[in-house]
mmCIF file of C-alpha atoms and ligand atoms in Angstrom:
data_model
loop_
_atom_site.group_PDB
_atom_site.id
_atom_site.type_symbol
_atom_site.label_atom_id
_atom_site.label_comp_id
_atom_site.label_asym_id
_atom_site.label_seq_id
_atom_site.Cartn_x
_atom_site.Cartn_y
_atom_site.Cartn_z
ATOM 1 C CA UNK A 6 -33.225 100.882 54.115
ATOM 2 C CA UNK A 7 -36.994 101.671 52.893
ATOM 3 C CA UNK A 8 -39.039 98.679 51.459
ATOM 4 C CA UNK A 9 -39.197 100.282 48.125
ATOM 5 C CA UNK A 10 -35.731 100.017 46.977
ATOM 6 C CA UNK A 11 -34.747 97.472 44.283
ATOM 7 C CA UNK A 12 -33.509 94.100 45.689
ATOM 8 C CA UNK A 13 -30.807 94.096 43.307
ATOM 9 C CA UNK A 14 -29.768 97.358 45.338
ATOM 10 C CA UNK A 15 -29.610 95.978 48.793
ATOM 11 C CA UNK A 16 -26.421 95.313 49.322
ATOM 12 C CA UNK A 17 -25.132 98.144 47.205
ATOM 13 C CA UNK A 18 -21.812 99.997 49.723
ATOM 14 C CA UNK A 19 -22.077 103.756 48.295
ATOM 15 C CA UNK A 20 -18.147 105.511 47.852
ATOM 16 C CA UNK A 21 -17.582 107.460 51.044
ATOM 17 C CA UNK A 22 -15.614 110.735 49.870
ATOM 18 C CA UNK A 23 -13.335 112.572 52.124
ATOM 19 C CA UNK A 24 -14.472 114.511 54.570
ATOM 20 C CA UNK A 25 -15.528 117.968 54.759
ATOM 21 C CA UNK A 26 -16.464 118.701 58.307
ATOM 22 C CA UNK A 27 -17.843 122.354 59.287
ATOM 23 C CA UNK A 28 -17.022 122.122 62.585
ATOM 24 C CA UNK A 29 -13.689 124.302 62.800
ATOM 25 C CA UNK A 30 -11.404 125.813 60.020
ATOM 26 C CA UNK A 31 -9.226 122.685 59.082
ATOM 27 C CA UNK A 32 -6.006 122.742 56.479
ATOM 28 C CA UNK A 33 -7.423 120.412 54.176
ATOM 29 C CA UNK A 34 -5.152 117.225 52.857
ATOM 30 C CA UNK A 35 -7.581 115.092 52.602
ATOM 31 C CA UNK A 36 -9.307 115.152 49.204
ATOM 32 C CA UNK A 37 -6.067 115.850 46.848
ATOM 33 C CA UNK A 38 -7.544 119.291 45.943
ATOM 34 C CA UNK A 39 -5.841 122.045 44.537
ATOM 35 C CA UNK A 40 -4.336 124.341 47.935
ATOM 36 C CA UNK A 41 -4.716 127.156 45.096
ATOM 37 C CA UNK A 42 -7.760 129.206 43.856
ATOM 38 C CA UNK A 43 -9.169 129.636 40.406
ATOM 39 C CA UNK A 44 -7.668 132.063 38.528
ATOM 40 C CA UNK A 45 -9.200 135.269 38.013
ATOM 41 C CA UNK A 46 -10.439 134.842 34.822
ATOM 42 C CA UNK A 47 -12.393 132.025 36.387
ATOM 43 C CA UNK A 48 -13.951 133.653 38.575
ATOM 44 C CA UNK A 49 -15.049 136.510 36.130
ATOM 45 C CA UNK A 50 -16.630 134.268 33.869
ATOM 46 C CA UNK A 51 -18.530 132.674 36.847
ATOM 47 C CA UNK A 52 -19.933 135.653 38.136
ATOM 48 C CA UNK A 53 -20.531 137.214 34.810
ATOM 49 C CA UNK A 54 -22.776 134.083 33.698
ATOM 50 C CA UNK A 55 -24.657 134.526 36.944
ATOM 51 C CA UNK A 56 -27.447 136.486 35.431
ATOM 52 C CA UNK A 57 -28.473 134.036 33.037
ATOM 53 C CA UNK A 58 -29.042 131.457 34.985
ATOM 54 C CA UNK A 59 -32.845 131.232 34.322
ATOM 55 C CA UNK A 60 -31.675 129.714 30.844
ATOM 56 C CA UNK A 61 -30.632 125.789 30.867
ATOM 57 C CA UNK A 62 -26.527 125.772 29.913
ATOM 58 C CA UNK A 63 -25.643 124.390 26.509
ATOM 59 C CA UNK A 64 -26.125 120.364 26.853
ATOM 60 C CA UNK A 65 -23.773 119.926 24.094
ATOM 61 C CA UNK A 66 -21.354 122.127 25.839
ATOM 62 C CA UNK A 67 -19.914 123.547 22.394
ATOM 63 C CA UNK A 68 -17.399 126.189 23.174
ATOM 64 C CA UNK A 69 -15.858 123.942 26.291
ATOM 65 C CA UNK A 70 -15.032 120.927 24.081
ATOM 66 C CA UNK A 71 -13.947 123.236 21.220
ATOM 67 C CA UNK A 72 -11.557 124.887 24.168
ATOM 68 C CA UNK A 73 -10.532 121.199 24.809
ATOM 69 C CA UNK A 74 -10.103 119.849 21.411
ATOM 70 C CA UNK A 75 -7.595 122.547 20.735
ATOM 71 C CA UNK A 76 -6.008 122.431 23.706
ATOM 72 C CA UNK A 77 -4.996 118.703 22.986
ATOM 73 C CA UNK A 78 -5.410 118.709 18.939
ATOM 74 C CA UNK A 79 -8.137 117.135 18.978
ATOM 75 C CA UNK A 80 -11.449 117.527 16.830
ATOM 76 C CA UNK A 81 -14.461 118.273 19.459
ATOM 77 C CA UNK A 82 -16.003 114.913 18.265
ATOM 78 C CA UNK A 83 -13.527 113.489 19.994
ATOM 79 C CA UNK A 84 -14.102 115.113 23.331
ATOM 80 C CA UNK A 85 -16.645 114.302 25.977
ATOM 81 C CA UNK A 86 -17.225 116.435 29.020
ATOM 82 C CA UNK A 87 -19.700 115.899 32.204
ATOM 83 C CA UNK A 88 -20.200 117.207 35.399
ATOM 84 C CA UNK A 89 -16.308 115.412 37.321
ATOM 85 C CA UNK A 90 -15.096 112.670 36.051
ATOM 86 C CA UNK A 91 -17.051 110.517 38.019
ATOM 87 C CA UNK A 92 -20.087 111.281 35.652
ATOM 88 C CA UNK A 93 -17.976 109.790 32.583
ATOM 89 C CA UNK A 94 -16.475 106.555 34.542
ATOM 90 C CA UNK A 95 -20.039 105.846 35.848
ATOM 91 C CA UNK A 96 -21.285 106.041 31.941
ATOM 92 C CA UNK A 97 -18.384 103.810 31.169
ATOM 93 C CA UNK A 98 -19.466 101.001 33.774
ATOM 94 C CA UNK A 99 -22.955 101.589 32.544
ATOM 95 C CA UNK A 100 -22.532 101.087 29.027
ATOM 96 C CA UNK A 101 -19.193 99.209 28.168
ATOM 97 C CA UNK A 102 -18.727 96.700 30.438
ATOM 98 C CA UNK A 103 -21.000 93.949 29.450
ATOM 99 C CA UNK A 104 -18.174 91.453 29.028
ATOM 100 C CA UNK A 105 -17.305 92.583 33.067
ATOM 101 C CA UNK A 106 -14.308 94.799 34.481
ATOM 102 C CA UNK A 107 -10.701 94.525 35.535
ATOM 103 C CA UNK A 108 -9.479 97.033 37.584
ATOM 104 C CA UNK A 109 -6.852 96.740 40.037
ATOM 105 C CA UNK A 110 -6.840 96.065 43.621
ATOM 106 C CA UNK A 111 -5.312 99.271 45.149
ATOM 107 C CA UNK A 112 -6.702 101.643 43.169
ATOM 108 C CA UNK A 113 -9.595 104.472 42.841
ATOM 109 C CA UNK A 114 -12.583 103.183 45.135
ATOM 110 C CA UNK A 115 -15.352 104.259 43.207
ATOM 111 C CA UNK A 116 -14.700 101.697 40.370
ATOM 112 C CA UNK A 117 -16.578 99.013 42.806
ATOM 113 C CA UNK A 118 -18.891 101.036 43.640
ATOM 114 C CA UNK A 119 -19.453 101.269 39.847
ATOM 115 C CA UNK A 120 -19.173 97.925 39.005
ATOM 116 C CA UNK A 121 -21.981 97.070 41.642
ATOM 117 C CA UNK A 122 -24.092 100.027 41.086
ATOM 118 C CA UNK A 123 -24.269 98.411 37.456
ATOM 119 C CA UNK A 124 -24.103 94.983 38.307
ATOM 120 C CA UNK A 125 -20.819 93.909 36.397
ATOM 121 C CA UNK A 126 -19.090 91.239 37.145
ATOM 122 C CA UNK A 127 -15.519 92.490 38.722
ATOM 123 C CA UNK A 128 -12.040 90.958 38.208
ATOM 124 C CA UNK A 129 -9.834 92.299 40.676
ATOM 125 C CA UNK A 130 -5.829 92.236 39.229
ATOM 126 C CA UNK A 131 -3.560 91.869 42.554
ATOM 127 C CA UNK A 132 -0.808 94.562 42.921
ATOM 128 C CA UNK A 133 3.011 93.940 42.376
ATOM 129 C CA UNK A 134 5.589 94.255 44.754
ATOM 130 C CA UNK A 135 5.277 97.942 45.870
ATOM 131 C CA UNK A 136 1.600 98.723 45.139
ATOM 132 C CA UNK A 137 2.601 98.587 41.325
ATOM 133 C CA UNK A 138 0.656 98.048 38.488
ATOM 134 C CA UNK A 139 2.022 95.287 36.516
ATOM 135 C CA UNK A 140 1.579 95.260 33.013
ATOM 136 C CA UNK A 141 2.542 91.693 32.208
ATOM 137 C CA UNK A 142 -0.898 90.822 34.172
ATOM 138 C CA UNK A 143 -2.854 92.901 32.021
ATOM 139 C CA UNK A 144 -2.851 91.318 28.627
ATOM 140 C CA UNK A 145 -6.274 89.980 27.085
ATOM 141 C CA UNK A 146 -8.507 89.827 29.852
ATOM 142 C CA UNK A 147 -11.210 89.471 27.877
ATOM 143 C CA UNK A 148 -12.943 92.052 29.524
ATOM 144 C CA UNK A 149 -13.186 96.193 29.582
ATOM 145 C CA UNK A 150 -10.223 97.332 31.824
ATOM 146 C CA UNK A 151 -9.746 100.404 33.859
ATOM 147 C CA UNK A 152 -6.436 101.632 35.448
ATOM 148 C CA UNK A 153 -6.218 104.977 36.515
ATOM 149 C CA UNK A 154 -2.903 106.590 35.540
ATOM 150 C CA UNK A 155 -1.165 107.561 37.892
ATOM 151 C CA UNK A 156 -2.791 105.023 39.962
ATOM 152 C CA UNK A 157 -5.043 106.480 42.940
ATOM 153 C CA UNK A 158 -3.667 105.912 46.370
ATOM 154 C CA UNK A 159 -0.157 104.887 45.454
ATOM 155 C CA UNK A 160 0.098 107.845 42.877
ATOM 156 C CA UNK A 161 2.654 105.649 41.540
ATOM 157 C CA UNK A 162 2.677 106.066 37.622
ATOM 158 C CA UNK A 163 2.806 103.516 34.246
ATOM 159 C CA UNK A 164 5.438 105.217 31.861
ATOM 160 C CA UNK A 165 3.961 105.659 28.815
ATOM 161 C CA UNK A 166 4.842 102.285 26.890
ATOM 162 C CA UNK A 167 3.675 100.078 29.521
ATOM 163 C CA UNK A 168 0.384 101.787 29.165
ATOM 164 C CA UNK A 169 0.303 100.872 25.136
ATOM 165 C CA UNK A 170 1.286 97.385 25.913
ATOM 166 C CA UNK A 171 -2.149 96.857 27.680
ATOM 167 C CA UNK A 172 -4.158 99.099 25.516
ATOM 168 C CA UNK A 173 -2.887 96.812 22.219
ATOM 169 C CA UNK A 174 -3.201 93.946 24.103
ATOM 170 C CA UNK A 175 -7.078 94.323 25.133
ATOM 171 C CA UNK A 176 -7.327 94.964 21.526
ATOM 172 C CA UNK A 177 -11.202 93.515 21.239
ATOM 173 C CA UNK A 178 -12.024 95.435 24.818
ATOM 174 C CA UNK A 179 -12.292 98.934 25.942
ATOM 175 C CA UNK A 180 -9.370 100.209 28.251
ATOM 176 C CA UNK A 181 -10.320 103.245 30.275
ATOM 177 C CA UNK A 182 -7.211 105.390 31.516
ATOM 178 C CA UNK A 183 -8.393 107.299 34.187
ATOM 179 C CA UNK A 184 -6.050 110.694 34.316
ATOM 180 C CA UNK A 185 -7.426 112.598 36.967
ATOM 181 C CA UNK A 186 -3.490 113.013 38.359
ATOM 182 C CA UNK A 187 -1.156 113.519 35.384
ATOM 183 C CA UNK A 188 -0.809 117.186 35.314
ATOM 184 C CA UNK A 189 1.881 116.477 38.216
ATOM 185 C CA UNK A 190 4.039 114.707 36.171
ATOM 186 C CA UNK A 191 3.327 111.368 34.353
ATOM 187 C CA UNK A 192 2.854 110.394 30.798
ATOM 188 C CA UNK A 193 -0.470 110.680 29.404
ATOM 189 C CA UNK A 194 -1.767 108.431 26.571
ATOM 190 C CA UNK A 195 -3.575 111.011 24.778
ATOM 191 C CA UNK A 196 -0.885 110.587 22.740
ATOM 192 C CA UNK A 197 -1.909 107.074 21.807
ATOM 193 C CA UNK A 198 -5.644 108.149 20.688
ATOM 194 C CA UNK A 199 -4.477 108.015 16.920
ATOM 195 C CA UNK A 200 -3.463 104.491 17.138
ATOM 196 C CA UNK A 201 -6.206 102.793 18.999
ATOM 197 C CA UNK A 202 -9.885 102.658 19.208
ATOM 198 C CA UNK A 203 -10.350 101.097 22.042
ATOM 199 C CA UNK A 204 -8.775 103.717 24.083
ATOM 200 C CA UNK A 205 -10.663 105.963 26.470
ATOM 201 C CA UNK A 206 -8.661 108.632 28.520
ATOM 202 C CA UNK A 207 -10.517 110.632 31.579
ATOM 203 C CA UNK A 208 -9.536 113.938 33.224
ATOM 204 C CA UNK A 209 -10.888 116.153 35.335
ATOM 205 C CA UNK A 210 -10.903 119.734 36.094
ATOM 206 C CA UNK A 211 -10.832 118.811 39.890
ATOM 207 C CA UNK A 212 -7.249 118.724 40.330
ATOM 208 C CA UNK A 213 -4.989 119.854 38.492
ATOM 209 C CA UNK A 214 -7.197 122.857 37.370
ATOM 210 C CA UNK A 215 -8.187 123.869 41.013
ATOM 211 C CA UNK A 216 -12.329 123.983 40.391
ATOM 212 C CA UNK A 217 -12.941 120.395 42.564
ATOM 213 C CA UNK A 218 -16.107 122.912 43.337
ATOM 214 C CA UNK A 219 -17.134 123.044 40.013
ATOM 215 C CA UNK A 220 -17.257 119.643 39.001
ATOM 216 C CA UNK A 221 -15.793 119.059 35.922
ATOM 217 C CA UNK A 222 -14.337 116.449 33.820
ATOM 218 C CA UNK A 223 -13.660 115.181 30.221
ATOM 219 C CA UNK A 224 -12.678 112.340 28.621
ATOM 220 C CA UNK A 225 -10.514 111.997 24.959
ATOM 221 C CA UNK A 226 -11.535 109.010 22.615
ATOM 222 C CA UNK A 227 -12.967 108.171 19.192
ATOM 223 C CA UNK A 228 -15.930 109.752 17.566
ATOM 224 C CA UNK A 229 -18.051 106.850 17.875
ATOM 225 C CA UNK A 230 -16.963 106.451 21.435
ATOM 226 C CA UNK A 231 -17.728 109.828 22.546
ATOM 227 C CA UNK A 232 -20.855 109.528 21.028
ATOM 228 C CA UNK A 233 -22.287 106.245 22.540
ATOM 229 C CA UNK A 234 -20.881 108.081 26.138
ATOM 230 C CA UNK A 235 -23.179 111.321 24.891
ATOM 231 C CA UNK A 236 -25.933 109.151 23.992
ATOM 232 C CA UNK A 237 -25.717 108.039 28.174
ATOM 233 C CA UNK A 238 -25.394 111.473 29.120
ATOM 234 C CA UNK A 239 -28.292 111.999 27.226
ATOM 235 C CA UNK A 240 -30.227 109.384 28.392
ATOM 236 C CA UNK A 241 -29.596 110.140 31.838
ATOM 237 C CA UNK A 242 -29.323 114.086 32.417
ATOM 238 C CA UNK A 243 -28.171 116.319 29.239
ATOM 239 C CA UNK A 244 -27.618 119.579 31.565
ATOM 240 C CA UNK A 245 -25.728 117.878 34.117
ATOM 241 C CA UNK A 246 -22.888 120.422 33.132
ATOM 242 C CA UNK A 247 -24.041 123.683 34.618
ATOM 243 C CA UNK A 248 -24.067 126.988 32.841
ATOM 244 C CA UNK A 249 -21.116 128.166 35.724
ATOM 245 C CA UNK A 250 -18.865 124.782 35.171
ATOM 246 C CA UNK A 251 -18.837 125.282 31.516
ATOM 247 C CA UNK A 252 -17.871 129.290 31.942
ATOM 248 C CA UNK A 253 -15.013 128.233 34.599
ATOM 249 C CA UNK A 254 -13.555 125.406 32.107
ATOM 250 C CA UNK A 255 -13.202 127.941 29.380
ATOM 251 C CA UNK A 256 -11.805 130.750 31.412
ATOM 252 C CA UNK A 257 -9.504 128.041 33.106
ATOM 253 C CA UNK A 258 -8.295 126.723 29.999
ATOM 254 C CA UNK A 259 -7.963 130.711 28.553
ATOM 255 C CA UNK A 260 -5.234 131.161 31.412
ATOM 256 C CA UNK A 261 -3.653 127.344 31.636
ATOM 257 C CA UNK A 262 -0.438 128.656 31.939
ATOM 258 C CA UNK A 263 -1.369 129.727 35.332
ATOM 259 C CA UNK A 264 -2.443 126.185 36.740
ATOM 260 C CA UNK A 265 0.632 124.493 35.044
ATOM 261 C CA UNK A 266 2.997 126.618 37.121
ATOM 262 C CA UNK A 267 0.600 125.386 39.946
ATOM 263 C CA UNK A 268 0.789 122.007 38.814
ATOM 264 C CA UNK A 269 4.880 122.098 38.840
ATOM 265 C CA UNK A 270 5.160 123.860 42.019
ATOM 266 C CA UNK A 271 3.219 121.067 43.700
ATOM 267 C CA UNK A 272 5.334 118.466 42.370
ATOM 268 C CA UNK A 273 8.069 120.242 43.609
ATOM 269 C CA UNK A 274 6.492 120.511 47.001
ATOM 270 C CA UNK A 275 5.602 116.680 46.794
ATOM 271 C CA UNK A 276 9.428 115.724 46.571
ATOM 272 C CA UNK A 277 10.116 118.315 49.393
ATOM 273 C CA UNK A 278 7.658 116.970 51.948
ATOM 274 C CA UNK A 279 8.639 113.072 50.328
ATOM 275 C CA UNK A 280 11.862 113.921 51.414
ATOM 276 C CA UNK A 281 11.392 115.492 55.101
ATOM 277 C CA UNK A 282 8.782 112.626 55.854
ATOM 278 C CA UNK A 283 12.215 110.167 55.053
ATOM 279 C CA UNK A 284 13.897 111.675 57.521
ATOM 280 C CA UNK A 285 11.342 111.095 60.028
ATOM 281 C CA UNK A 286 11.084 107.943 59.542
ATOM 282 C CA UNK A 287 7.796 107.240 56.835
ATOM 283 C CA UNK A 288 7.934 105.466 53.727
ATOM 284 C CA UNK A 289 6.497 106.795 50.685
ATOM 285 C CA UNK A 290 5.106 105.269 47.263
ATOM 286 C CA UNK A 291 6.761 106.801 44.008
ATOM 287 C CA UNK A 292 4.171 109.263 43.944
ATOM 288 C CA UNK A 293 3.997 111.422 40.484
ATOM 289 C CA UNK A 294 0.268 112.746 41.337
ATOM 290 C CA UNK A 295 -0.397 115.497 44.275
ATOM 291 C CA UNK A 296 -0.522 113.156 47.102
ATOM 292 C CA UNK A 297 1.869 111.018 49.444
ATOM 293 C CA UNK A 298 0.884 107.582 50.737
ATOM 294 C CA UNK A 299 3.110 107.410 53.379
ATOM 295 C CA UNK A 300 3.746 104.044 55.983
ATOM 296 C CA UNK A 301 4.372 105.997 59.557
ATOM 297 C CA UNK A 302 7.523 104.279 61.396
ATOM 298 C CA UNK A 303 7.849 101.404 63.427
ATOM 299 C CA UNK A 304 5.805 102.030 66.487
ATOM 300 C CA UNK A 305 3.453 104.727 65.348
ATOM 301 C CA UNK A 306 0.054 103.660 63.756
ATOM 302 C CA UNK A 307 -1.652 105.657 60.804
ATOM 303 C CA UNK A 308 -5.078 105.833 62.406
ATOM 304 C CA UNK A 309 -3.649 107.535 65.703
ATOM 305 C CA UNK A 310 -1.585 109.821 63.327
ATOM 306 C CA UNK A 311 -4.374 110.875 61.548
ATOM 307 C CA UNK A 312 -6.454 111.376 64.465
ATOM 308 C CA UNK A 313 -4.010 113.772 66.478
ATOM 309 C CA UNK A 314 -3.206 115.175 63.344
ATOM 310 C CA UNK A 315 -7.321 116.242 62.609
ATOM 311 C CA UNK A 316 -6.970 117.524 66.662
ATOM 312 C CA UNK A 317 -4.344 119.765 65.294
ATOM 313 C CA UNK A 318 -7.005 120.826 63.018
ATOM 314 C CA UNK A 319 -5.241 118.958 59.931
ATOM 315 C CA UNK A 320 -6.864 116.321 57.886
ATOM 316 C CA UNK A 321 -5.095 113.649 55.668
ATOM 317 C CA UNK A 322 -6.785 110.430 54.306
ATOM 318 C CA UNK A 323 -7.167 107.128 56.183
ATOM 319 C CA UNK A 324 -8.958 104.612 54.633
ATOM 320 C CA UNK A 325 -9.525 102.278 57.422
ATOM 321 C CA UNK A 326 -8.816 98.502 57.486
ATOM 322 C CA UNK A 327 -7.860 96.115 54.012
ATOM 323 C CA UNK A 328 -4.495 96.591 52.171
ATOM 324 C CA UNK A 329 -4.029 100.390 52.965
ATOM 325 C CA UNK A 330 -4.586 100.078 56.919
ATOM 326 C CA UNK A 331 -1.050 101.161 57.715
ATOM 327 C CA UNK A 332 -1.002 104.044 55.557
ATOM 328 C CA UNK A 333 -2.180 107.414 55.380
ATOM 329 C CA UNK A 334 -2.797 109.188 51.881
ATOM 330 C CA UNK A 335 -1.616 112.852 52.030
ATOM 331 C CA UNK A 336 -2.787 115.785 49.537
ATOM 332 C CA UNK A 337 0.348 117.989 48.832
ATOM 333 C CA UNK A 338 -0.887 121.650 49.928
ATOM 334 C CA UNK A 339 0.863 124.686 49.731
ATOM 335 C CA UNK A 340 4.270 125.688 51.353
ATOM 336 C CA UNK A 341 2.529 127.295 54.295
ATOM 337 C CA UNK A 342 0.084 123.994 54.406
ATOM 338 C CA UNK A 343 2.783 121.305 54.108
ATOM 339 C CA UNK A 344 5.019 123.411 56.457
ATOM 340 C CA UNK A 345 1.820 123.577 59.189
ATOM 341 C CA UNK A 346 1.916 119.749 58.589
ATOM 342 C CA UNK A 347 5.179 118.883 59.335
ATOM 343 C CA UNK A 348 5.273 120.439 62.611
ATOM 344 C CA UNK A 349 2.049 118.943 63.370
ATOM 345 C CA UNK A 350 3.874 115.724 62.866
ATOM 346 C CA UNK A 351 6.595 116.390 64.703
ATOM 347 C CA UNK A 352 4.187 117.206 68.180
ATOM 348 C CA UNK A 353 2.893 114.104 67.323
ATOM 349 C CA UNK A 354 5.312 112.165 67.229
ATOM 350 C CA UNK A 355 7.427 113.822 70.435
ATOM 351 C CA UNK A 356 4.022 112.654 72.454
ATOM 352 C CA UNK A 357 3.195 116.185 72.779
ATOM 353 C CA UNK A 358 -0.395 117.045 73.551
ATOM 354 C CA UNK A 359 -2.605 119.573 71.771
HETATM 355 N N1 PMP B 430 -10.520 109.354 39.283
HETATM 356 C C1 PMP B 430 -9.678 109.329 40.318
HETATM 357 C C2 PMP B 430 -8.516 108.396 40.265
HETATM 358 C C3 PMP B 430 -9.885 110.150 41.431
HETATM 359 O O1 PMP B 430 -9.068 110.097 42.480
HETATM 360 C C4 PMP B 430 -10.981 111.040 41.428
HETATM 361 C C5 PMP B 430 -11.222 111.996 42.569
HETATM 362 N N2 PMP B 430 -11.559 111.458 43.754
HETATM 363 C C6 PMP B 430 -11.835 111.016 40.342
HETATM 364 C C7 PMP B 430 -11.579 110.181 39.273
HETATM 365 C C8 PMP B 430 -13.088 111.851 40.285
HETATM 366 O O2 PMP B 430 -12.823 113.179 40.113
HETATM 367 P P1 PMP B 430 -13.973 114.233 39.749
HETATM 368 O O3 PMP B 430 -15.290 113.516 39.739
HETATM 369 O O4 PMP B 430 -13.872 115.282 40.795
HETATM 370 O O5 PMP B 430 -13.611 114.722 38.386
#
C-alpha cells in the first residue's frame, strides 16, 4: 500500500473475480458465463461500429434503453443501463444507502465490497436452513436491502410473492433485486414495478445474453429512480457504456429468441448434470440460475476437487474458507463441457492420476 491512499481506504478487501488464467486452454466453469457465443447479429453490429470509434458512444444510450423498454413494456425513463451490472449496484451503494444495507450472508460478494468501498454500515441477514433466503427476516429493516434473485452461490430462487412481501414491507427503503440469473428460470419482479416505488431490479447482459465480454447491464425502476442512478453515472463517467456494448445490446436484443433457447437448454443441462452429480454422491442447492453449488461426498474435500479438476484443465469456483468451504460453485457449460466434466470427476474420484 502507497502512503497516498485515503486512510478511510486502508483496510478496504477488493472482490476477487474468477479466474482467467492464460496459461493453457481451460473449459471454463468458473465465472457462470454463457458456454455459447453471441449471435451473429452481434457480432455484425460490433464490427460494423468499429470505424467510428474516434466518436464518444451516446452517454444517454438512447436506442439501447428504447430496445429495453420495449422489450419489458417499459417507458425508457424507466430504464437505466451501465457498463455490467456491477456499475449500477456500485451507484446503488453510493447513493441510496445512507440509512445502511441488508444483504444476506451467502450471497453475491461484491455487495461488501460495496458497502465498504462506500462506507455503509452493513447488516448481514443469516441464511435459513438450506442456504435460503427467508422472507419472514426481511420485513422493515429500516434500511436499503439488496437480495439478488436467484440468490448468487446457492442459485436457489424467491418465488415471486415472497419477493413482494419484502419489497411492501421495506416500504420507506429502497429494495434492490439483483437479477443477473433469472433468464434460467425464476420469477422476476419486473412485474411488480407498477406497484412499488421503492423497487429497483438489476440485470445484466453477462449471462444470460452471452456478452460477459462486453459488459453490460441494466436496471428497471421509477423515473425518478433511474434518474438520481443517471445523475451518478453522470457524475462519475457518462461514456462508461462503449460505442461496441451499446451496438451488441441492440443486436442481442434484435435476435433474443436465440439466447432464450440458450437460456432453456442450460437449464435443462443444469437438471442433467444436478442429477448425475446425485448419483455420485454430491449434494446440490435448488439451483434455478446456470450454476451448481454442489457439497462433494463424505471423504472427498472441495478444494482437492477443484484442484485436480483445474489439472484436468477444468475450472469450477472455490471460494476458500467461511460458510461455503465445503462446496464448489459450478457454471453449467455446454453438453460437450458438462460431459468433459463429469468424466473429469469420475478420474478424480477413482484416485486416478492425470
Ligand atoms: N450480480 C450477481 C449476483 C452476479 O453474480 C454478478 C456476476 N458476477 C453480477 C451481479 C455482475 O455482473 P456484470 O457486472 O457482469 O453485469
Amino acid at each position: 500500500m502507497s502512503r497516498f491512499l485515503n486512510s478511510r481506504l486502508e483496510s478496504l478487501e477488493a472482490y476477487v473475480p474468477g479466474e482467467q488464467p492464460a496459461d493453457r486452454e481451460y473449459i471454463k466453469l468458473n465465472a457462470n458465463e454463457s458456454p455459447y457465443p453471441p449471435s451473429p447479429g452481434v457480432v455484425r453490429a460490433v464490427s460494423g461500429c468499429a470505424g467510428r470509434m474516434n466518436l464518444y458512444p451516446d452517454a444517454a444510450c438512447r436506442g439501447l434503453k428504447a430496445a429495453l423498454a420495449a422489450r419489458y413494456n417499459l417507458l425508457p425513463e424507466n430504464v437505466m443501463v451501465t457498463a455490467g451490472s456491477d456499475d449500477i449496484l456500485n451507484f446503488c451503494f453510493m447513493g441510496f444507502c445512507g440509512r445502511g444495507v441488508a444483504y444476506p450472508a451467502v450471497s453475491y460478494g461484491f455487495y461488501e465490497v460495496f458497502a465498504d468501498l462506500h462506507g455503509v454500515e452493513r447488516s448481514v441477514i443469516p441464511m435459513g436452513p438450506g442456504l435460503t433466503i427467508e422472507p419472514g427476516r426481511w420485513e422493515n429493516l429500516g434500511r436499503t436491502v439488496v437480495i439478488a434473485n436467484p440468490n448468487a452461490q446457492t442459485g436457489i430462487a424467491l418465488p415471486l410473492a415472497d419477493v413482494e412481501r419484502i419489497v411492501a414491507s421495506n416500504a420507506s427503503d429502497l429494495v434492490v433485486v439483483d437479477e443477473a440469473y433469472v433468464d434460467f428460470g425464476a420469477e422476476s419482479a419486473a412485474a411488480l414495478l407498477g406497484e412499488y416505488e421503492n423497487l429497483l431490479v438489476v440485470r445484466t447482459f453477462s449471462k444470460s445474453r452471452s456478452l460477459a465480454g462486453a459488459r453490460l447491464g441494466f436496471a428497471l425502476g421509477g423515473a425518478e429512480l433511474i434518474a438520481d442512478l443517471e445523475r451518478l453515472k453522470y457524475s462519475t463517467n457518462p461514456y462508461s457504456v462503449s460505442m461496441a456494448s451499446l451496438a451488441a445490446g441492440e443486436a442481442a436484443l434484435a435476435e433474443d429468441g436465440y439466447y432464450m433457447e440458450k437460456c432453456a437448454v442450460i437449464a435443462a443441462e443444469r437438471e442433467k448434470l444436478k442429477s448425475v452429480l446425485g448419483k455420485m454422491g454430491f449434494v446440490s442447492t435448488p439451483s434455478m440460475a446456470n450454476f451448481l453449488l454442489s457439497r462433494p461426498p463424505e471423504g472427498l474435500r472441495a478444494e482437492e476437487i477443484f484442484l485436480a479438476l483445474r489439472e484436468r484443465g477444468i475450472l469450477v469456483r472455490y471460494f476458500g474458507g467461511g460458510s461455503l468451504a465445503e462446496y464448489l460453485r459450478i457454471s453449467v457449460g455446454s453438453p460437450e463441457q458438462n460431459g468433459a466434466l463429469l468424466e473429469a470427476l469420475g478420474t478424480v474420484m477413482r484416485g486416478e492420476k492425470v
